[in-house]
Short mmCIF file of C-alpha atoms and ligand atoms in Angstrom, two decimals:
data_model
loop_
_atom_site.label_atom_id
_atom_site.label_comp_id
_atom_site.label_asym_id
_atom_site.label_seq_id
_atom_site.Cartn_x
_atom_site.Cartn_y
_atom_site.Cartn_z
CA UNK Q 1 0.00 0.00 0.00
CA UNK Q 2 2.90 2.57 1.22
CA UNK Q 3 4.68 1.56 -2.52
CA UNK Q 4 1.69 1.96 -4.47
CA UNK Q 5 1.02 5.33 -2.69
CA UNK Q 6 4.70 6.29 -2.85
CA UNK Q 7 4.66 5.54 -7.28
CA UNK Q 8 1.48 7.38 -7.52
CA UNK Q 9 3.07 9.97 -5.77
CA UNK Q 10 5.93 10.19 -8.26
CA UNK Q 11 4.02 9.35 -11.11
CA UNK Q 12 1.86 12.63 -10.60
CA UNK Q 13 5.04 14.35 -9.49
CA UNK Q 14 6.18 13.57 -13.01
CA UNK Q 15 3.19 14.51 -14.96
CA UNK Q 16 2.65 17.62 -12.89
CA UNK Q 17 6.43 18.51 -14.09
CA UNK Q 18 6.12 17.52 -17.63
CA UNK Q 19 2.61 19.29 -17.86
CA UNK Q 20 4.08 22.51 -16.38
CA UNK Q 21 7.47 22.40 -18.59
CA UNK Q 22 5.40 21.43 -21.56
CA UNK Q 23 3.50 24.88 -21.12
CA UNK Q 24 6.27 26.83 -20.51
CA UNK Q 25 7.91 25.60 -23.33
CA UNK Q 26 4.98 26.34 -25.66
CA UNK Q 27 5.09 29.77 -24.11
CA UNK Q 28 8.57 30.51 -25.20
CA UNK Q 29 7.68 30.19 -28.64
CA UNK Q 30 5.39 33.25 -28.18
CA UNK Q 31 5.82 36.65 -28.07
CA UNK Q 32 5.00 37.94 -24.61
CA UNK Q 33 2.70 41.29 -25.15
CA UNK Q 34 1.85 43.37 -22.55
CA UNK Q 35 -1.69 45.16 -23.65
CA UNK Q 36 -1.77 48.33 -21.18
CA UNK Q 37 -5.07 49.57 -21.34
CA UNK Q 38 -7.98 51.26 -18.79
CA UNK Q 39 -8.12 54.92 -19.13
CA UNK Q 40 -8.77 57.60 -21.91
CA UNK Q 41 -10.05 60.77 -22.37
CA UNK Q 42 -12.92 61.86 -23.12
CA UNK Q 43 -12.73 61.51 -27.12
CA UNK Q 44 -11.90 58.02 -26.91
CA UNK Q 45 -13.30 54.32 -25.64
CA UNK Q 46 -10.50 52.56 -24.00
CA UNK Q 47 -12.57 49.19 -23.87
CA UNK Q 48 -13.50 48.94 -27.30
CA UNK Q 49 -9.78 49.51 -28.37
CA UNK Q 50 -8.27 47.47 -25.81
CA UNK Q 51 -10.71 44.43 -26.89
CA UNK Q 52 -9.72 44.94 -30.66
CA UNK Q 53 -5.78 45.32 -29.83
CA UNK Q 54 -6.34 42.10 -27.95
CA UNK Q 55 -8.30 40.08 -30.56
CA UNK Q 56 -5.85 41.43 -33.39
CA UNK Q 57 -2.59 40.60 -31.54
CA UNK Q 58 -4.34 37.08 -30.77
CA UNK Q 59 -5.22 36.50 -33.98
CA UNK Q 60 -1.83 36.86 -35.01
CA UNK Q 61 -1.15 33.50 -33.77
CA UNK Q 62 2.54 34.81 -32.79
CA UNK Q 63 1.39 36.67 -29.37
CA UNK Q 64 0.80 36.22 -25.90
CA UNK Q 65 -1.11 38.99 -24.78
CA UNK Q 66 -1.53 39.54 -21.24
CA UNK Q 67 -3.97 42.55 -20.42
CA UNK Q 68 -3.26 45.07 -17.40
CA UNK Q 69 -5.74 47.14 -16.21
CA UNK Q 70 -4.12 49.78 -14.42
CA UNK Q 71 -6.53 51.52 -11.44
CA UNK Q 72 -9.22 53.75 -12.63
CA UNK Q 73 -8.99 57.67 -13.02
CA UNK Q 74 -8.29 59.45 -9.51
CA UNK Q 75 -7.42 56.17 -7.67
CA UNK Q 76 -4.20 55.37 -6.04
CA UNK Q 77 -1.66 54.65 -8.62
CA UNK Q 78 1.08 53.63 -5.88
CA UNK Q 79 1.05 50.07 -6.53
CA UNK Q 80 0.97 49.99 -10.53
CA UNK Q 81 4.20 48.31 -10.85
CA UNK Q 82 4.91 45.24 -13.86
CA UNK Q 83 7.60 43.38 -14.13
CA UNK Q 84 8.23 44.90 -17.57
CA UNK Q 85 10.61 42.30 -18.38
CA UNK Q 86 8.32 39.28 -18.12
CA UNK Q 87 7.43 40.95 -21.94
CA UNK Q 88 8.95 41.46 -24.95
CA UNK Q 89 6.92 44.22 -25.85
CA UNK Q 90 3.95 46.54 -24.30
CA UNK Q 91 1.12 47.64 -26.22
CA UNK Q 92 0.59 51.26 -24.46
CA UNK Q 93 -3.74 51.97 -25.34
CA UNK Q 94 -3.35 54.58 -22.35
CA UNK Q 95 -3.97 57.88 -22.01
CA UNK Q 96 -4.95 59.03 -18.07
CA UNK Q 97 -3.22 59.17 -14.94
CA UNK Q 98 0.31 59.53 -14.12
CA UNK Q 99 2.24 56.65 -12.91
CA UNK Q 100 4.35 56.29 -10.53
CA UNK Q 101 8.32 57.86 -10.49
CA UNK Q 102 9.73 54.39 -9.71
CA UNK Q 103 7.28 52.73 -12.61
CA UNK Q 104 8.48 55.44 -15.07
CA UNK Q 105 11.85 54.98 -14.15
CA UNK Q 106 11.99 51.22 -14.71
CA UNK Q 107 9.91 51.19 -17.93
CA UNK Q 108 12.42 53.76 -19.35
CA UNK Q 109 15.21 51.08 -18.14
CA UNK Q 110 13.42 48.35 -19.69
CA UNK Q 111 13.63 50.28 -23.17
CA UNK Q 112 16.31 51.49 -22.70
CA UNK Q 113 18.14 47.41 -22.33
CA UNK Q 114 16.22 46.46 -25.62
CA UNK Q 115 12.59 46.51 -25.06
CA UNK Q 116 9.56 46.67 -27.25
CA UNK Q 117 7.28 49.32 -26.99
CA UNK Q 118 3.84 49.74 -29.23
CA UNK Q 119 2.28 53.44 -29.25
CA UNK Q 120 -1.54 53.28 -30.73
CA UNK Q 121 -3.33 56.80 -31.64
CA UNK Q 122 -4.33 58.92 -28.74
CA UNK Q 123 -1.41 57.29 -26.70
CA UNK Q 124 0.83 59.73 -28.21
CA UNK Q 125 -0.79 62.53 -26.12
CA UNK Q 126 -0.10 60.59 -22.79
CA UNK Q 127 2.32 62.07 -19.94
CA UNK Q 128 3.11 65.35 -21.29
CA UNK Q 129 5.29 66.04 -18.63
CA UNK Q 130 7.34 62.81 -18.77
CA UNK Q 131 10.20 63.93 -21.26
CA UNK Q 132 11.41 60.11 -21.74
CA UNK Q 133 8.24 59.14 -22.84
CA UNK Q 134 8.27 62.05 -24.85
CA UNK Q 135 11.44 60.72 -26.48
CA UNK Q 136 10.00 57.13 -27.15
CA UNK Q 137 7.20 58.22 -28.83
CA UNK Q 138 9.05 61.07 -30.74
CA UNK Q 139 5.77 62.87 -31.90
CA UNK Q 140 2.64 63.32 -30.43
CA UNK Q 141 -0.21 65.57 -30.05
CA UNK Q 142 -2.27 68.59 -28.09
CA UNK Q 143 -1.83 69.63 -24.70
CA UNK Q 144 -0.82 73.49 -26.28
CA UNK Q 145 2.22 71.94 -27.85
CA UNK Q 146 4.29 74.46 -29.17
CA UNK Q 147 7.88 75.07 -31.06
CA UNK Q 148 9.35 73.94 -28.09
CA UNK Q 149 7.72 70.88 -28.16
CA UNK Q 150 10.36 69.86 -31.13
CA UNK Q 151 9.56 70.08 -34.98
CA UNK Q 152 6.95 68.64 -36.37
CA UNK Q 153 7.81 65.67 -39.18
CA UNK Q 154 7.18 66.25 -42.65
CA UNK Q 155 7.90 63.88 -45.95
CA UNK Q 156 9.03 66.05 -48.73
CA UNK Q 157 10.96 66.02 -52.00
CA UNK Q 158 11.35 62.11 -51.33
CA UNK Q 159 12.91 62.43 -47.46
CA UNK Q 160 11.98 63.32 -43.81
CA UNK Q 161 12.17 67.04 -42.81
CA UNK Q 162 11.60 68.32 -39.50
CA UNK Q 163 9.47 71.72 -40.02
CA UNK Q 164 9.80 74.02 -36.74
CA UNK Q 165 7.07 76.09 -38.20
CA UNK Q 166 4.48 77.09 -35.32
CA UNK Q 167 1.35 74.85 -35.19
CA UNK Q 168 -0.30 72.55 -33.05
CA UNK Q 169 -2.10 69.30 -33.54
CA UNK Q 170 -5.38 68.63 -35.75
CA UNK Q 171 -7.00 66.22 -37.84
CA UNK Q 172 -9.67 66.21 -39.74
CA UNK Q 173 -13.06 64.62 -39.60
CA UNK Q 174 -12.86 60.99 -40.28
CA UNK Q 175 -12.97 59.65 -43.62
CA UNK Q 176 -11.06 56.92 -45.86
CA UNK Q 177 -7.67 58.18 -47.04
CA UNK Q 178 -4.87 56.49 -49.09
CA UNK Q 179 -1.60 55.49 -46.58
CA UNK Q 180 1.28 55.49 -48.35
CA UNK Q 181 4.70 53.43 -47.74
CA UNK Q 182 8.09 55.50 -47.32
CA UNK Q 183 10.24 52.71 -46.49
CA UNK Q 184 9.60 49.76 -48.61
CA UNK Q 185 12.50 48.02 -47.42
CA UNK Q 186 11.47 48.21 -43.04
CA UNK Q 187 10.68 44.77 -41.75
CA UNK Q 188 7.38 46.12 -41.30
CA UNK Q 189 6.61 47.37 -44.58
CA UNK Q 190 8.30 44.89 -46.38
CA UNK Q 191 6.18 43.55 -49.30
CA UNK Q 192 3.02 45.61 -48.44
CA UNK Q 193 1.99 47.86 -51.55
CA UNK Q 194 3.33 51.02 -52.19
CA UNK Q 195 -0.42 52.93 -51.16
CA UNK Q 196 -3.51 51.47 -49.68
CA UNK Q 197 -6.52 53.07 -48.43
CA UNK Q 198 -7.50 53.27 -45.18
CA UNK Q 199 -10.96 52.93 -44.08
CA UNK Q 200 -12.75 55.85 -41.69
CA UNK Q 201 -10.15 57.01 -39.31
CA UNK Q 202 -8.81 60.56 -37.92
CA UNK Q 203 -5.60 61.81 -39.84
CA UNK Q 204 -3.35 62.85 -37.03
CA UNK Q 205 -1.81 65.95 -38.27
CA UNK Q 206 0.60 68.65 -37.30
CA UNK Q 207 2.31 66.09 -34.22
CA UNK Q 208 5.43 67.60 -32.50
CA UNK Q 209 7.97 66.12 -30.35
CA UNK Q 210 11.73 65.14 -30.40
CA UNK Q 211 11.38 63.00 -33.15
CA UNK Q 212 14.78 61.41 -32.02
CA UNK Q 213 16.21 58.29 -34.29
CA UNK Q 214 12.64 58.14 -35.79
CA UNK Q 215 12.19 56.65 -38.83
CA UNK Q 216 9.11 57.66 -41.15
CA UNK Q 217 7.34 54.16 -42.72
CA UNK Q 218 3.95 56.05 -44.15
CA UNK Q 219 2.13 59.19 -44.40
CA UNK Q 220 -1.56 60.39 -45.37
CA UNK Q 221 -2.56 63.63 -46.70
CA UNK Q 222 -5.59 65.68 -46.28
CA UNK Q 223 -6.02 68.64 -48.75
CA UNK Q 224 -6.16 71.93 -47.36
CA UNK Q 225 -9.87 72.57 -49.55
CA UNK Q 226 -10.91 70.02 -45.83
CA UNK Q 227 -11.33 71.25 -43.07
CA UNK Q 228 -8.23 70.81 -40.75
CA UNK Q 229 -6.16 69.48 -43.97
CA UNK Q 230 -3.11 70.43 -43.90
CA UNK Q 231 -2.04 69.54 -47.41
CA UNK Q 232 1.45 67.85 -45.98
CA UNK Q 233 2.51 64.30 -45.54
CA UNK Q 234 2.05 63.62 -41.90
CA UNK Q 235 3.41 60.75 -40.39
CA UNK Q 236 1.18 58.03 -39.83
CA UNK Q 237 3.30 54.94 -38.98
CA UNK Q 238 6.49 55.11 -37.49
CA UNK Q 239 9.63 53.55 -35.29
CA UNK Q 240 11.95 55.32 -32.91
CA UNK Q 241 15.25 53.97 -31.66
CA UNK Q 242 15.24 54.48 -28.03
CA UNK Q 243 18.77 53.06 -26.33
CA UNK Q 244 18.58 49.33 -27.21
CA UNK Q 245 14.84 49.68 -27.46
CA UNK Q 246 12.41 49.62 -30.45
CA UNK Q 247 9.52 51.32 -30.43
CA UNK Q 248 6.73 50.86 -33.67
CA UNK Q 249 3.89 54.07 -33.49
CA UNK Q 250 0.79 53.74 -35.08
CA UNK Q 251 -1.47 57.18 -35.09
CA UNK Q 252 -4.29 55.11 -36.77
CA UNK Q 253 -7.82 53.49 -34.90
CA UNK Q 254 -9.83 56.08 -33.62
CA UNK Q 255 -12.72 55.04 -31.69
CA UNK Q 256 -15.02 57.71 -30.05
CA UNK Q 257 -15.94 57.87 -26.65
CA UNK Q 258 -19.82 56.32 -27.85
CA UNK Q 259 -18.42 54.06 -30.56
CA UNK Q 260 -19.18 50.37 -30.03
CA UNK Q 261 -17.93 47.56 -33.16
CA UNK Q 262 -17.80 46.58 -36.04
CA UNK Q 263 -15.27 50.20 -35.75
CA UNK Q 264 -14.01 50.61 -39.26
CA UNK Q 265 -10.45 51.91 -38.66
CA UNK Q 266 -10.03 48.53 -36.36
CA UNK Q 267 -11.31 46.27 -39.22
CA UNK Q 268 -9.32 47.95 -41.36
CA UNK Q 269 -6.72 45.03 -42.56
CA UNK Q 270 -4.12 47.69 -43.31
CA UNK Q 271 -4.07 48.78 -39.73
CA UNK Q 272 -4.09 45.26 -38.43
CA UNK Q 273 -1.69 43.77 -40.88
CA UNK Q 274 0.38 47.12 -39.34
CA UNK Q 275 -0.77 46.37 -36.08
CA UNK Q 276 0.66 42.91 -36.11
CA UNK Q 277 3.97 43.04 -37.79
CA UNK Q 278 5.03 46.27 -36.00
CA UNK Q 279 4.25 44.29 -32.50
CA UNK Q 280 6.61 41.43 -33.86
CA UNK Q 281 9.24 44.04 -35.24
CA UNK Q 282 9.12 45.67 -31.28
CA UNK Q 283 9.36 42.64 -29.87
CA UNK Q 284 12.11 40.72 -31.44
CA UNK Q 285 13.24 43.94 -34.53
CA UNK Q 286 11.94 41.15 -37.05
CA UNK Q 287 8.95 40.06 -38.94
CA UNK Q 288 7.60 36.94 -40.22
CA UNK Q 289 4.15 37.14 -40.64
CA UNK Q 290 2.97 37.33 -44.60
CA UNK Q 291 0.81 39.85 -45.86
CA UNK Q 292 -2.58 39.23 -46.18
CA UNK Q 293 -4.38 38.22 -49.60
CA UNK Q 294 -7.00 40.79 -48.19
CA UNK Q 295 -4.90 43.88 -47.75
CA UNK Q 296 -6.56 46.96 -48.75
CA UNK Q 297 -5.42 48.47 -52.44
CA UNK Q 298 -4.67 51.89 -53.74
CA UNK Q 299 -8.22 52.70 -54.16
CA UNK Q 300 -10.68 50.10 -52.11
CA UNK Q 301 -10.51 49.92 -48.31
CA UNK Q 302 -10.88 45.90 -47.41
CA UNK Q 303 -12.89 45.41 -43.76
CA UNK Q 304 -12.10 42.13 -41.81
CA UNK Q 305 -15.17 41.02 -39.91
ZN1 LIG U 401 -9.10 60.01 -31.84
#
């Protein structure tokens, strides 16, 4: 009796041991993605986003996504602290409170030693005041950002210039608008075309920042006949090298504050073919998903339900 207790003892001992190395194995081959998410202003809908990221990245079939909540608006923000490097890249969908010194300090460590970092839309307005965050996303918008807020990025005459004319953010209302590839050869915009449209979505214009080591991967145009239209070619997809860290910024997927899905700018498949490779490309500064047979073209926008 004590030797049949003591081999089912080990026997389970074993399986226990193989089950747990068997899913930490299958974990490795992942990409660990943390989704931060929980708080935006008032022009945006945190859980719709956060819920498309998620699905998107998932989808993917390359990603572990594990999605933090951080407290809400006005409550104590003293114990928001991940263990950044449990992940090889965070998706930031944030926009609200200020973290703590110690968690700003070790996130900018964490990019700094050769993290990923994944800035969507309206995240490029978040912590004003926190200049190394400032420096990872190297553009961003309102909060009376002026000329000493950095240039803003323009593409002309076939190459990046940084304009230190005055102006601050705008966009115009939403509507489809051709996106079009400035750096064919980028991991991430390897083999997509050279212009697609993109379906419904605000056209962030006029962003400022550092624009450190950024590197321009496609811009969209409104005319200046539109209201807001600035006639340039803002930036609309974009890396910045911060230390050893990679950081992919995507100013696309607006969803309003009373917006529930289908959302077209999520569906879009040019912003989550985008969406997808430039999380890889954070994460490990490769890509190896394909692009999809349904990518938008130069003149149809192409909805995934
Ligand atoms: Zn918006």
């Amino acid at each position: 009796m004590n030797r049949a207790f003591r081999f089912c003892f080990v026997t389970l001992s074993c399986m226990l041991v193989t089950l747990l190395w068997g899913r930490s194995a299958v974990g490795q081959e992942k990409i660990d993605v943390l989704l931060i998410t929980g708080q935006s202003s008032k022009y945006h809908n945190w859980q719709v986003q956060s819920t498309a990221f998620e699905r998107i990245l998932k989808d993917a079939g390359l990603f572990e996504v594990k999605t933090l909540t951080p407290p809400a608006s006005g409550e104590d923000m003293s114990g928001f602290d991940p263990v950044w490097s449990d992940f090889d890249a965070v998706l930031l969908d944030y926009e609200g409170d200020d973290w703590p010194d110690a968690t700003k300090k070790s996130f900018e460590e964490y990019m700094k030693q050769g993290g990923g970092l994944v800035v969507v839309h309206a995240t490029n307005n978040a912590f004003p005041q926190w200049q190394a965050f400032l420096e990872m996303t190297g553009l961003g918008g309102w909060g009376g950002r002026t000329e000493e807020w950095g240039p803003k990025v323009r593409w002309r005459d076939g190459k990046t210039v940084l304009d230190m004319s005055s102006g601050t953010a705008v966009h115009p209302s939403r509507h489809d608008f051709p996106v079009v590839s400035r750096a064919p050869d980028h991991p991430i915009m390897k083999g997509l075309p050279s212009m697609w449209m993109h379906a419904n979505d605000e056209l962030y214009s006029q962003l400022r920042g550092p624009a450190n080591d950024l590197t321009v991967l496609a811009t969209a145009s409104a005319v200046t006949s539109m209201r807001n239209g600035t006639g340039e070619n803002e930036p609309i997809l974009m890396t910045i090298q911060y230390g050893k860290g990679r950081v992919f910024h995507t100013t696309l997927a607006h969803v309003g504050p009373n917006q529930t899905e289908p959302v077209d700018s999520l569906q879009c498949v040019g912003f989550i073919t985008t969406l997808q490779r430039g999380t890889e490309w954070a994460a490990t500064g490769t890509v190896t998903q394909k692009v999809p047979e349904d990518f938008p073209t130069a003149v149809h926008t192409s909805l995934r339900q």
